[in-house]
């Protein structure tokens, strides 16, 4: 006889519900672990991309600054100079002359000056539409400029431009050639689209600390901070008390007089240049928010919508900066989503009122110091033009 199959008992509703609950709990835990893993990967990838961008950018800046020229050319040639000033939006821009390395590595530069003006060899190298140009002799020197979009005070697009040979009507040292977006686009290339801040500090013969809070003091041996502008000719930027404008950022501590602009004998170049770069995060949460309440020009606290990624009192001084609208502020601390500021109008900006909804941005800060092999300290003597003693 064939035995009857043993009877099977079905699952009760309660058992099915328990099993489903267990599966849902395990699924939720796996989803949370996966989400945490993706967030960690995203943050790590974002940091990697920011650091790669910073390295590429600062590598170019360091190469330019360490190739800076303080002498060159013969009598009557355009002036070799270094000029760093503030634009109309109170952002630093820098222009200087550097040597051209490895001219023979680029066919266009190698062929520069091989023809006559009658054959069309009258054009300048700019790196913007240079292909097919017939370049005049480059002379081993080129102009370099770094600046933000002059027409947009909130722009994060930074431009780098080069031009050789130096001088002439189209020179990057002529302010009217770089005072609009259209003009800049014709002679410069966008280097990065995510730069919140680019700042320069200069170590002069008097400087004893990089601390910008330290005043400028000409007494050798005393505490003296760095210069925030530079004019190697000592005759372009205004001297103290001569600009007629209150709190003029472009006053140069070592300026002499307008006569010095045409005299190379008293030119000055810094020993070192410190570069501060702040890059905006590309994507994801953190480091980008908005203020949720109106902020007057004198208030020192403000609440933002999301403070994730923003600096607090545990961060180094150089990292505790936030940009609200076009104004930079320095933070004293952070409590939850409330920012406490110890300085309004930092980094050359001015305190101003902001309406709720204004963007609040911070970024990754990178600082390098480049030595200038061609630095020059001026000597105390008579001005070759005026006969007056240099100050």
Short mmCIF file of C-alpha atoms in Angstrom, two decimals:
data_model
loop_
_atom_site.label_atom_id
_atom_site.label_comp_id
_atom_site.label_asym_id
_atom_site.label_seq_id
_atom_site.Cartn_x
_atom_site.Cartn_y
_atom_site.Cartn_z
CA UNK A 1 0.00 0.00 0.00
CA UNK A 2 1.11 3.50 -0.76
CA UNK A 3 1.02 5.64 2.35
CA UNK A 4 -1.02 8.74 2.25
CA UNK A 5 0.93 11.95 1.87
CA UNK A 6 1.41 13.73 5.12
CA UNK A 7 -0.87 16.76 5.46
CA UNK A 8 0.73 20.26 5.14
CA UNK A 9 -0.23 23.14 7.36
CA UNK A 10 -0.44 26.58 5.66
CA UNK A 11 1.11 29.76 7.09
CA UNK A 12 -1.13 31.79 9.23
CA UNK A 13 -1.72 35.46 8.52
CA UNK A 14 0.22 36.41 11.64
CA UNK A 15 3.27 34.42 10.52
CA UNK A 16 3.15 36.02 7.06
CA UNK A 17 2.98 39.49 8.60
CA UNK A 18 5.96 38.75 10.86
CA UNK A 19 7.99 37.47 7.91
CA UNK A 20 7.13 40.51 5.83
CA UNK A 21 8.08 42.79 8.69
CA UNK A 22 11.45 41.07 9.00
CA UNK A 23 12.09 41.34 5.27
CA UNK A 24 11.08 45.01 5.28
CA UNK A 25 13.35 45.73 8.23
CA UNK A 26 16.29 43.98 6.56
CA UNK A 27 15.52 45.80 3.30
CA UNK A 28 15.38 49.13 5.11
CA UNK A 29 18.69 48.47 6.81
CA UNK A 30 20.29 47.53 3.49
CA UNK A 31 18.86 50.67 1.88
CA UNK A 32 20.19 52.86 4.69
CA UNK A 33 23.61 51.21 4.42
CA UNK A 34 23.58 51.67 0.64
CA UNK A 35 22.55 55.32 0.97
CA UNK A 36 25.26 55.96 3.55
CA UNK A 37 27.79 54.29 1.28
CA UNK A 38 26.69 56.39 -1.70
CA UNK A 39 26.84 59.59 0.40
CA UNK A 40 30.34 58.71 1.60
CA UNK A 41 31.45 57.93 -1.94
CA UNK A 42 29.89 61.14 -3.26
CA UNK A 43 31.63 63.26 -0.63
CA UNK A 44 34.95 61.54 -1.24
CA UNK A 45 34.59 61.93 -5.01
CA UNK A 46 33.65 65.59 -4.61
CA UNK A 47 36.70 66.24 -2.43
CA UNK A 48 38.89 64.45 -4.95
CA UNK A 49 37.58 66.58 -7.83
CA UNK A 50 37.99 69.82 -5.86
CA UNK A 51 41.56 68.93 -4.91
CA UNK A 52 42.40 68.00 -8.49
CA UNK A 53 40.97 71.30 -9.73
CA UNK A 54 42.94 73.20 -7.07
CA UNK A 55 46.18 71.41 -7.87
CA UNK A 56 45.87 72.13 -11.59
CA UNK A 57 44.99 75.76 -10.94
CA UNK A 58 47.70 76.42 -8.37
CA UNK A 59 50.29 74.62 -10.47
CA UNK A 60 49.66 77.13 -13.25
CA UNK A 61 49.70 80.10 -10.86
CA UNK A 62 52.94 78.93 -9.23
CA UNK A 63 54.62 78.46 -12.61
CA UNK A 64 53.58 81.95 -13.68
CA UNK A 65 54.71 83.65 -10.47
CA UNK A 66 58.05 81.83 -10.24
CA UNK A 67 58.75 82.85 -13.86
CA UNK A 68 58.04 86.51 -13.07
CA UNK A 69 60.52 88.89 -14.69
CA UNK A 70 61.83 92.07 -13.05
CA UNK A 71 64.18 93.12 -15.83
CA UNK A 72 64.20 92.58 -19.55
CA UNK A 73 64.34 94.25 -22.89
CA UNK A 74 66.45 97.18 -23.92
CA UNK A 75 66.05 100.90 -23.60
CA UNK A 76 62.79 102.07 -25.11
CA UNK A 77 61.07 98.67 -24.82
CA UNK A 78 57.76 98.35 -22.91
CA UNK A 79 58.14 98.34 -19.13
CA UNK A 80 58.48 95.06 -17.25
CA UNK A 81 56.12 95.33 -14.29
CA UNK A 82 53.95 93.67 -11.67
CA UNK A 83 50.59 95.26 -10.92
CA UNK A 84 47.98 93.91 -8.49
CA UNK A 85 44.96 96.07 -7.70
CA UNK A 86 41.24 95.86 -6.94
CA UNK A 87 38.59 96.09 -9.65
CA UNK A 88 35.32 98.02 -9.38
CA UNK A 89 33.71 95.09 -7.55
CA UNK A 90 36.55 95.12 -4.96
CA UNK A 91 38.10 91.86 -6.17
CA UNK A 92 41.82 91.53 -6.70
CA UNK A 93 43.24 91.22 -10.18
CA UNK A 94 46.90 90.69 -10.99
CA UNK A 95 48.96 91.45 -14.08
CA UNK A 96 52.67 90.85 -14.58
CA UNK A 97 55.41 90.03 -17.06
CA UNK A 98 56.91 86.54 -17.06
CA UNK A 99 59.49 84.75 -19.15
CA UNK A 100 58.35 82.38 -21.88
CA UNK A 101 59.64 78.88 -21.32
CA UNK A 102 60.22 76.31 -24.05
CA UNK A 103 59.30 78.51 -26.98
CA UNK A 104 60.58 75.78 -29.28
CA UNK A 105 57.96 73.35 -27.90
CA UNK A 106 55.15 75.13 -29.77
CA UNK A 107 55.34 75.52 -33.51
CA UNK A 108 53.54 78.85 -33.51
CA UNK A 109 55.96 80.41 -31.02
CA UNK A 110 58.96 78.88 -32.75
CA UNK A 111 57.91 80.52 -36.03
CA UNK A 112 57.18 83.89 -34.40
CA UNK A 113 59.09 86.67 -36.11
CA UNK A 114 60.32 84.54 -38.99
CA UNK A 115 58.63 86.81 -41.50
CA UNK A 116 58.45 90.53 -42.16
CA UNK A 117 55.60 92.92 -41.34
CA UNK A 118 54.95 93.15 -45.07
CA UNK A 119 54.29 89.39 -45.02
CA UNK A 120 51.74 89.82 -42.25
CA UNK A 121 53.91 89.01 -39.21
CA UNK A 122 52.35 91.70 -37.03
CA UNK A 123 50.09 89.79 -34.64
CA UNK A 124 50.29 89.15 -30.88
CA UNK A 125 50.11 85.78 -29.16
CA UNK A 126 47.08 85.64 -26.83
CA UNK A 127 46.14 81.91 -26.60
CA UNK A 128 42.71 82.98 -27.90
CA UNK A 129 42.37 82.11 -31.59
CA UNK A 130 46.14 81.98 -32.11
CA UNK A 131 46.01 79.17 -34.67
CA UNK A 132 47.11 80.46 -38.04
CA UNK A 133 48.44 83.78 -36.75
CA UNK A 134 51.65 85.27 -38.06
CA UNK A 135 53.27 86.41 -34.83
CA UNK A 136 55.80 89.19 -34.52
CA UNK A 137 58.93 88.36 -32.45
CA UNK A 138 57.90 87.50 -28.88
CA UNK A 139 61.09 88.70 -27.22
CA UNK A 140 61.09 85.96 -24.58
CA UNK A 141 58.53 87.76 -22.41
CA UNK A 142 54.75 87.74 -22.15
CA UNK A 143 52.06 89.51 -20.19
CA UNK A 144 49.93 87.40 -17.84
CA UNK A 145 46.68 88.45 -16.16
CA UNK A 146 44.27 86.79 -13.73
CA UNK A 147 40.89 88.42 -13.14
CA UNK A 148 37.17 87.81 -12.64
CA UNK A 149 34.41 88.74 -15.05
CA UNK A 150 34.46 92.57 -14.70
CA UNK A 151 30.74 92.92 -15.49
CA UNK A 152 29.44 90.55 -12.80
CA UNK A 153 30.34 91.17 -9.12
CA UNK A 154 28.99 87.70 -8.20
CA UNK A 155 30.82 85.84 -10.95
CA UNK A 156 32.79 82.72 -10.06
CA UNK A 157 34.41 82.58 -13.52
CA UNK A 158 38.12 83.35 -13.34
CA UNK A 159 40.02 84.27 -16.50
CA UNK A 160 43.68 83.89 -17.37
CA UNK A 161 45.13 85.78 -20.29
CA UNK A 162 48.56 85.97 -21.92
CA UNK A 163 49.91 88.34 -24.54
CA UNK A 164 53.25 88.56 -26.32
CA UNK A 165 55.20 90.53 -27.22
CA UNK A 166 54.53 92.83 -24.30
CA UNK A 167 53.18 96.36 -24.53
CA UNK A 168 51.27 98.10 -27.28
CA UNK A 169 47.73 99.39 -27.52
CA UNK A 170 46.23 95.98 -26.77
CA UNK A 171 48.29 95.42 -23.62
CA UNK A 172 46.63 93.68 -20.68
CA UNK A 173 47.99 96.52 -18.52
CA UNK A 174 45.63 98.97 -20.23
CA UNK A 175 42.53 98.97 -18.02
CA UNK A 176 40.18 99.84 -20.87
CA UNK A 177 41.15 96.60 -22.65
CA UNK A 178 39.77 94.40 -19.84
CA UNK A 179 36.87 96.36 -18.36
CA UNK A 180 33.93 94.42 -19.88
CA UNK A 181 32.99 90.77 -20.34
CA UNK A 182 33.15 91.11 -24.12
CA UNK A 183 36.66 92.58 -24.11
CA UNK A 184 37.95 89.97 -21.67
CA UNK A 185 36.51 87.12 -23.75
CA UNK A 186 38.44 88.35 -26.79
CA UNK A 187 41.85 88.20 -25.14
CA UNK A 188 41.55 85.76 -22.21
CA UNK A 189 40.40 82.20 -21.53
CA UNK A 190 38.18 81.09 -18.62
CA UNK A 191 40.42 79.11 -16.31
CA UNK A 192 37.78 77.94 -13.83
CA UNK A 193 34.05 78.45 -13.36
CA UNK A 194 33.90 77.72 -9.64
CA UNK A 195 36.25 80.21 -7.96
CA UNK A 196 34.64 82.00 -5.03
CA UNK A 197 37.79 83.90 -4.12
CA UNK A 198 41.32 84.47 -5.39
CA UNK A 199 43.53 86.64 -3.20
CA UNK A 200 47.18 87.72 -3.20
CA UNK A 201 49.42 88.92 -0.38
CA UNK A 202 52.91 90.31 -0.97
CA UNK A 203 56.00 90.03 1.23
CA UNK A 204 57.88 93.31 0.94
CA UNK A 205 61.24 94.29 2.38
CA UNK A 206 59.39 95.48 5.50
CA UNK A 207 57.04 92.52 5.99
CA UNK A 208 57.51 90.34 9.07
CA UNK A 209 54.21 88.38 9.15
CA UNK A 210 51.52 87.14 6.77
CA UNK A 211 48.87 88.29 9.26
CA UNK A 212 46.80 90.89 7.40
CA UNK A 213 45.50 92.24 10.72
CA UNK A 214 48.98 93.58 11.46
CA UNK A 215 49.42 97.16 10.30
CA UNK A 216 51.97 98.40 7.81
CA UNK A 217 55.07 99.79 9.46
CA UNK A 218 58.10 101.13 7.63
CA UNK A 219 60.36 100.88 10.65
CA UNK A 220 62.63 97.94 9.89
CA UNK A 221 62.56 95.54 12.82
CA UNK A 222 58.98 96.39 13.76
CA UNK A 223 55.92 94.26 13.10
CA UNK A 224 54.69 94.80 9.57
CA UNK A 225 51.97 92.96 7.69
CA UNK A 226 51.92 92.04 3.99
CA UNK A 227 50.91 94.30 1.12
CA UNK A 228 47.52 93.57 -0.46
CA UNK A 229 48.27 95.52 -3.66
CA UNK A 230 51.49 95.91 -5.61
CA UNK A 231 52.86 98.38 -8.12
CA UNK A 232 56.40 97.59 -9.17
CA UNK A 233 56.74 100.97 -10.89
CA UNK A 234 55.74 102.84 -7.69
CA UNK A 235 54.02 105.38 -9.92
CA UNK A 236 50.68 103.86 -11.02
CA UNK A 237 48.81 103.15 -7.77
CA UNK A 238 48.20 106.10 -5.40
CA UNK A 239 50.32 106.71 -2.33
CA UNK A 240 48.94 107.25 1.16
CA UNK A 241 47.04 110.51 1.41
CA UNK A 242 47.13 111.19 -2.32
CA UNK A 243 44.09 109.31 -3.64
CA UNK A 244 41.46 111.62 -2.15
CA UNK A 245 39.15 108.62 -1.65
CA UNK A 246 38.31 107.28 1.78
CA UNK A 247 39.39 103.68 2.40
CA UNK A 248 40.89 103.35 -1.07
CA UNK A 249 41.96 99.71 -1.37
CA UNK A 250 44.46 100.53 -4.12
CA UNK A 251 46.74 102.73 -2.00
CA UNK A 252 50.24 101.25 -2.27
CA UNK A 253 52.37 101.55 0.86
CA UNK A 254 55.63 101.95 -1.09
CA UNK A 255 54.31 104.26 -3.82
CA UNK A 256 56.57 107.20 -4.62
CA UNK A 257 55.13 109.58 -7.22
CA UNK A 258 53.93 109.60 -10.81
CA UNK A 259 57.47 110.30 -12.04
CA UNK A 260 58.57 106.88 -10.83
CA UNK A 261 56.30 105.23 -13.38
CA UNK A 262 58.85 105.89 -16.13
CA UNK A 263 61.96 105.14 -14.07
CA UNK A 264 63.07 101.52 -13.81
CA UNK A 265 65.84 102.27 -11.32
CA UNK A 266 63.50 102.35 -8.30
CA UNK A 267 61.23 99.44 -9.23
CA UNK A 268 60.31 96.98 -6.48
CA UNK A 269 59.28 93.32 -6.59
CA UNK A 270 58.18 91.18 -3.60
CA UNK A 271 60.20 88.35 -2.17
CA UNK A 272 57.18 86.05 -1.91
CA UNK A 273 53.55 86.03 -2.99
CA UNK A 274 50.91 84.15 -0.99
CA UNK A 275 47.95 82.93 -3.02
CA UNK A 276 44.60 82.03 -1.44
CA UNK A 277 42.15 80.09 -3.60
CA UNK A 278 38.59 79.22 -2.57
CA UNK A 279 36.78 76.77 -4.84
CA UNK A 280 33.05 76.25 -4.78
CA UNK A 281 31.71 72.73 -4.40
CA UNK A 282 30.46 71.32 -7.68
CA UNK A 283 27.38 69.44 -6.48
CA UNK A 284 25.70 67.82 -3.51
CA UNK A 285 24.64 69.25 -0.18
CA UNK A 286 26.70 71.43 2.10
CA UNK A 287 28.73 74.61 1.64
CA UNK A 288 25.85 76.32 -0.16
CA UNK A 289 22.79 77.81 1.49
CA UNK A 290 20.85 81.06 1.86
CA UNK A 291 20.05 83.43 4.69
CA UNK A 292 16.50 83.05 6.03
CA UNK A 293 16.13 86.54 7.48
CA UNK A 294 17.07 90.09 6.53
CA UNK A 295 20.56 91.10 7.61
CA UNK A 296 21.52 94.72 8.27
CA UNK A 297 25.01 96.06 7.57
CA UNK A 298 25.85 96.15 11.29
CA UNK A 299 24.49 92.83 12.57
CA UNK A 300 26.88 90.08 13.65
CA UNK A 301 24.60 87.02 13.63
CA UNK A 302 22.49 85.49 10.86
CA UNK A 303 20.56 82.27 10.41
CA UNK A 304 20.92 80.21 7.23
CA UNK A 305 18.73 77.45 5.84
CA UNK A 306 21.34 74.67 6.03
CA UNK A 307 24.72 74.95 7.74
CA UNK A 308 26.11 71.56 6.71
CA UNK A 309 29.71 71.98 5.54
CA UNK A 310 30.02 75.53 6.85
CA UNK A 311 33.06 76.36 9.03
CA UNK A 312 32.91 76.87 12.79
CA UNK A 313 35.22 77.88 15.64
CA UNK A 314 37.24 74.66 15.33
CA UNK A 315 38.47 75.58 11.85
CA UNK A 316 41.68 77.58 11.26
CA UNK A 317 41.27 81.34 10.87
CA UNK A 318 41.98 81.20 7.13
CA UNK A 319 39.06 78.81 6.60
CA UNK A 320 36.35 80.67 8.52
CA UNK A 321 35.02 82.83 5.68
CA UNK A 322 31.55 82.88 4.12
CA UNK A 323 30.30 84.93 1.18
CA UNK A 324 26.80 86.43 1.58
CA UNK A 325 25.80 88.01 -1.70
CA UNK A 326 28.95 89.89 -2.75
CA UNK A 327 30.14 90.48 0.84
CA UNK A 328 32.67 88.28 2.59
CA UNK A 329 32.31 87.78 6.36
CA UNK A 330 34.59 86.04 8.83
CA UNK A 331 32.95 83.70 11.30
CA UNK A 332 33.59 83.61 15.01
CA UNK A 333 31.54 80.48 15.49
CA UNK A 334 28.44 78.54 14.49
CA UNK A 335 25.57 77.27 16.62
CA UNK A 336 23.20 75.05 14.70
CA UNK A 337 22.17 77.04 11.63
CA UNK A 338 23.12 80.40 13.18
CA UNK A 339 26.36 82.00 12.09
CA UNK A 340 28.18 84.37 14.44
CA UNK A 341 30.48 86.82 12.67
CA UNK A 342 33.44 88.68 14.12
CA UNK A 343 34.11 90.69 10.94
CA UNK A 344 31.83 92.11 8.28
CA UNK A 345 33.19 93.31 4.97
CA UNK A 346 36.21 90.98 4.91
CA UNK A 347 38.56 90.34 1.98
CA UNK A 348 38.23 93.85 0.58
CA UNK A 349 34.42 93.92 0.50
CA UNK A 350 32.19 96.35 2.42
CA UNK A 351 29.43 95.59 4.98
CA UNK A 352 26.03 95.85 3.39
CA UNK A 353 22.41 94.92 4.06
CA UNK A 354 21.10 91.66 2.63
CA UNK A 355 17.54 90.51 2.08
CA UNK A 356 16.36 87.05 3.11
CA UNK A 357 17.09 84.55 0.36
CA UNK A 358 20.53 85.92 -0.48
CA UNK A 359 22.99 83.06 -1.14
CA UNK A 360 25.45 82.12 1.59
CA UNK A 361 28.45 80.27 0.19
CA UNK A 362 31.68 78.83 1.47
CA UNK A 363 34.19 76.60 -0.24
CA UNK A 364 37.42 74.65 0.05
CA UNK A 365 40.35 76.93 0.80
CA UNK A 366 43.86 76.32 -0.55
CA UNK A 367 46.90 78.47 0.24
CA UNK A 368 50.32 78.40 -1.38
CA UNK A 369 53.36 80.66 -1.13
CA UNK A 370 55.46 81.25 -4.23
CA UNK A 371 58.97 82.64 -4.00
CA UNK A 372 59.89 85.30 -6.54
CA UNK A 373 63.48 84.71 -7.68
CA UNK A 374 63.53 88.11 -9.40
CA UNK A 375 62.55 90.13 -6.30
CA UNK A 376 63.97 93.65 -6.01
CA UNK A 377 64.12 95.96 -3.01
CA UNK A 378 64.41 99.63 -3.77
CA UNK A 379 67.30 101.58 -2.27
CA UNK A 380 67.14 104.89 -0.47
CA UNK A 381 68.38 107.62 -2.73
CA UNK A 382 67.32 110.45 -5.01
CA UNK A 383 64.50 109.95 -7.46
CA UNK A 384 66.20 109.97 -10.87
CA UNK A 385 63.50 112.24 -12.28
CA UNK A 386 62.59 114.65 -9.50
CA UNK A 387 65.81 114.61 -7.51
CA UNK A 388 63.77 114.15 -4.33
CA UNK A 389 64.71 111.50 -1.81
CA UNK A 390 62.80 108.24 -2.09
CA UNK A 391 60.52 107.46 0.83
#
